[in-house]
Amino acid sequence: SLLSPLKAETASANALLPYVLRRGTERHPDMESLSAALDDLYGGSIEPSVRKKGETQAVGFVASFLDDAFAPGQTRILEDAAQLLGDLFLRPATEKGGFRSDYVEGERANLIDRIQAQINEKRAYSLLRLSQEMCANEPYGVDKLGDEEHAAALTPVSLWARYQALLSTAPV
């Protein structure tokens, strides 16, 4: 996970990043190729993760792989899994020096849907709204997914700039 101070201006971009990164890498530029690489790791999984801890937003991945001890023969899973995770974080699929526009547009629409769908989970939504109202002018009042307005404004260029800023400033 990359850790970043929770801010209304950057929360949506941060929340979008792991989903765009999960779409492909230089070596595995699409979901089909990435899924095949995970299948080669005995059905390992890597899922985007967006969490809020106090006034800190943690974005990254949650991964699950077979332990080397249970793999047939001398198969080494951990090294390949670590390389794949590194590729997801550091070698994303790009075009024209930035994120692929089709990946950003698709995942941006999904993020807006996730933000809007929070109202359907009444108990969690009431707690979200309580913290937003009580902490309206504080970082704690910012939702881990950000808001629709900031999410809708994201472009491949602005998301790439945020990604570069996170890589250079965010603790892991």
Tab-separated table of C-alpha atoms in Angstrom:
chain	number	residue	atom	x	y	z
A	1	SER	CA	0.000	0.000	0.000
A	2	LEU	CA	0.983	3.595	-0.623
A	3	LEU	CA	0.076	5.900	2.256
A	4	SER	CA	-1.120	9.434	1.629
A	5	PRO	CA	-2.673	12.149	3.779
A	6	LEU	CA	-6.426	12.141	3.190
A	7	LYS	CA	-7.429	15.224	1.181
A	8	ALA	CA	-10.618	15.930	-0.755
A	9	GLU	CA	-8.562	17.057	-3.760
A	10	THR	CA	-6.602	13.799	-4.090
A	11	ALA	CA	-8.795	11.095	-2.522
A	12	SER	CA	-10.611	10.181	-5.759
A	13	ALA	CA	-7.388	10.014	-7.781
A	14	ASN	CA	-5.738	7.880	-5.121
A	15	ALA	CA	-8.772	5.566	-4.989
A	16	LEU	CA	-8.766	5.194	-8.775
A	17	LEU	CA	-5.066	4.353	-9.063
A	18	PRO	CA	-5.005	0.703	-7.917
A	19	TYR	CA	-7.924	-0.125	-10.213
A	20	VAL	CA	-6.195	1.405	-13.246
A	21	LEU	CA	-2.883	-0.211	-12.286
A	22	ARG	CA	-4.639	-3.593	-11.951
A	23	ARG	CA	-5.753	-3.403	-15.600
A	24	GLY	CA	-2.311	-4.236	-16.991
A	25	THR	CA	1.471	-3.934	-16.946
A	26	GLU	CA	4.173	-3.549	-19.595
A	27	ARG	CA	4.600	-7.349	-19.742
A	28	HIS	CA	0.890	-8.103	-19.293
A	29	PRO	CA	-0.873	-5.160	-20.986
A	30	ASP	CA	-4.449	-6.379	-20.559
A	31	MET	CA	-6.642	-8.271	-18.123
A	32	GLU	CA	-6.487	-11.479	-20.186
A	33	SER	CA	-2.687	-11.576	-20.077
A	34	LEU	CA	-2.641	-10.619	-16.401
A	35	SER	CA	-5.170	-13.340	-15.568
A	36	ALA	CA	-3.029	-15.877	-17.423
A	37	ALA	CA	0.009	-14.812	-15.372
A	38	LEU	CA	-2.001	-15.280	-12.171
A	39	ASP	CA	-3.167	-18.703	-13.372
A	40	ASP	CA	0.499	-19.652	-13.906
A	41	LEU	CA	0.967	-18.830	-10.222
A	42	TYR	CA	-1.499	-21.571	-9.309
A	43	GLY	CA	-4.519	-19.309	-9.208
A	44	GLY	CA	-3.005	-16.480	-7.215
A	45	SER	CA	-5.028	-13.320	-6.851
A	46	ILE	CA	-4.252	-9.632	-6.687
A	47	GLU	CA	-7.061	-7.235	-5.859
A	48	PRO	CA	-7.060	-3.437	-5.547
A	49	SER	CA	-7.340	-2.083	-2.022
A	50	VAL	CA	-8.503	1.360	-0.853
A	51	ARG	CA	-8.623	1.945	2.897
A	52	LYS	CA	-8.906	4.850	5.288
A	53	LYS	CA	-7.106	4.804	8.618
A	54	GLY	CA	-7.766	7.977	10.543
A	55	GLU	CA	-6.600	10.807	8.303
A	56	THR	CA	-4.501	8.535	6.066
A	57	GLN	CA	-5.581	6.908	2.825
A	58	ALA	CA	-3.916	3.587	1.983
A	59	VAL	CA	-4.149	2.448	-1.632
A	60	GLY	CA	-2.552	-0.588	-3.170
A	61	PHE	CA	-3.165	-4.290	-3.538
A	62	VAL	CA	-4.101	-7.335	-1.491
A	63	ALA	CA	-2.523	-10.496	-2.841
A	64	SER	CA	-2.942	-14.176	-2.125
A	65	PHE	CA	-0.638	-16.881	-3.455
A	66	LEU	CA	0.169	-20.515	-2.824
A	67	ASP	CA	3.045	-21.033	-0.402
A	68	ASP	CA	6.177	-22.408	-2.102
A	69	ALA	CA	6.105	-25.338	0.327
A	70	PHE	CA	2.851	-26.584	-1.228
A	71	ALA	CA	3.833	-26.088	-4.878
A	72	PRO	CA	4.780	-29.159	-6.896
A	73	GLY	CA	8.478	-29.919	-7.222
A	74	GLN	CA	10.786	-26.971	-6.711
A	75	THR	CA	8.338	-24.405	-8.102
A	76	ARG	CA	9.093	-20.892	-6.819
A	77	ILE	CA	5.870	-18.904	-6.471
A	78	LEU	CA	6.951	-16.083	-4.149
A	79	GLU	CA	9.578	-14.593	-6.476
A	80	ASP	CA	7.241	-14.511	-9.473
A	81	ALA	CA	4.389	-13.145	-7.352
A	82	ALA	CA	6.618	-10.382	-5.969
A	83	GLN	CA	7.765	-9.522	-9.490
A	84	LEU	CA	4.163	-9.316	-10.694
A	85	LEU	CA	3.215	-7.044	-7.791
A	86	GLY	CA	6.238	-4.866	-8.531
A	87	ASP	CA	5.210	-4.673	-12.176
A	88	LEU	CA	1.693	-3.614	-11.184
A	89	PHE	CA	3.036	-0.805	-9.003
A	90	LEU	CA	5.988	0.340	-11.089
A	91	ARG	CA	5.491	-0.736	-14.721
A	92	PRO	CA	1.859	-0.065	-15.660
A	93	ALA	CA	0.468	-0.395	-19.151
A	94	THR	CA	0.837	3.042	-20.739
A	95	GLU	CA	0.248	4.964	-23.930
A	96	LYS	CA	1.833	8.267	-24.974
A	97	GLY	CA	3.747	8.523	-21.698
A	98	GLY	CA	0.703	8.145	-19.438
A	99	PHE	CA	-2.067	5.781	-18.430
A	100	ARG	CA	-4.160	4.230	-21.164
A	101	SER	CA	-7.205	6.421	-21.658
A	102	ASP	CA	-9.600	3.465	-22.076
A	103	TYR	CA	-8.474	2.047	-18.725
A	104	VAL	CA	-8.857	5.389	-16.944
A	105	GLU	CA	-12.277	6.092	-18.463
A	106	GLY	CA	-13.638	2.642	-17.624
A	107	GLU	CA	-12.319	2.575	-14.082
A	108	ARG	CA	-13.365	6.202	-13.470
A	109	ALA	CA	-16.961	5.233	-14.354
A	110	ASN	CA	-16.688	2.252	-11.987
A	111	LEU	CA	-15.377	4.505	-9.190
A	112	ILE	CA	-18.279	6.912	-9.630
A	113	ASP	CA	-20.666	3.932	-9.485
A	114	ARG	CA	-18.998	2.723	-6.249
A	115	ILE	CA	-19.309	6.197	-4.725
A	116	GLN	CA	-23.000	6.402	-5.684
A	117	ALA	CA	-23.695	2.830	-4.550
A	118	GLN	CA	-22.565	3.534	-0.982
A	119	ILE	CA	-26.078	4.778	-0.201
A	120	ASN	CA	-27.374	1.226	-0.707
A	121	GLU	CA	-25.436	-0.022	2.334
A	122	LYS	CA	-27.524	1.904	4.879
A	123	ARG	CA	-25.544	1.227	8.049
A	124	ALA	CA	-22.145	2.006	6.523
A	125	TYR	CA	-23.584	4.996	4.653
A	126	SER	CA	-25.002	6.483	7.852
A	127	LEU	CA	-21.557	6.269	9.476
A	128	LEU	CA	-19.959	7.817	6.397
A	129	ARG	CA	-22.423	10.707	6.399
A	130	LEU	CA	-21.983	11.194	10.150
A	131	SER	CA	-18.217	11.555	9.793
A	132	GLN	CA	-18.646	13.817	6.740
A	133	GLU	CA	-20.954	16.150	8.665
A	134	MET	CA	-19.121	16.111	11.994
A	135	CYS	CA	-15.690	16.509	10.402
A	136	ALA	CA	-16.699	18.627	7.403
A	137	ASN	CA	-13.572	20.784	7.464
A	138	GLU	CA	-11.141	18.075	8.513
A	139	PRO	CA	-9.354	15.341	6.568
A	140	TYR	CA	-11.193	12.698	8.621
A	141	GLY	CA	-14.452	13.802	6.974
A	142	VAL	CA	-13.194	12.830	3.505
A	143	ASP	CA	-14.459	9.512	2.155
A	144	LYS	CA	-11.832	6.917	1.212
A	145	LEU	CA	-13.232	6.900	-2.345
A	146	GLY	CA	-13.323	10.669	-2.637
A	147	ASP	CA	-16.365	12.289	-4.226
A	148	GLU	CA	-18.161	12.241	-7.564
A	149	GLU	CA	-17.063	15.743	-8.556
A	150	HIS	CA	-13.345	15.064	-8.197
A	151	ALA	CA	-13.694	11.577	-9.702
A	152	ALA	CA	-15.512	12.878	-12.783
A	153	ALA	CA	-12.760	15.451	-13.381
A	154	LEU	CA	-9.967	12.865	-13.534
A	155	THR	CA	-8.164	12.436	-16.841
A	156	PRO	CA	-5.340	10.107	-17.879
A	157	VAL	CA	-2.936	13.058	-17.626
A	158	SER	CA	-4.070	14.195	-14.162
A	159	LEU	CA	-4.105	10.607	-12.865
A	160	TRP	CA	-0.579	10.027	-14.224
A	161	ALA	CA	0.613	13.178	-12.434
A	162	ARG	CA	-0.953	11.967	-9.171
A	163	TYR	CA	0.650	8.541	-9.638
A	164	GLN	CA	4.074	10.123	-10.108
A	165	ALA	CA	3.549	12.304	-7.014
A	166	LEU	CA	2.549	9.274	-4.913
A	167	LEU	CA	5.546	7.257	-6.066
A	168	SER	CA	7.914	10.048	-5.083
A	169	THR	CA	6.334	11.056	-1.753
A	170	ALA	CA	4.170	8.268	-0.300
A	171	PRO	CA	5.605	5.813	2.215
A	172	VAL	CA	4.940	2.160	1.402
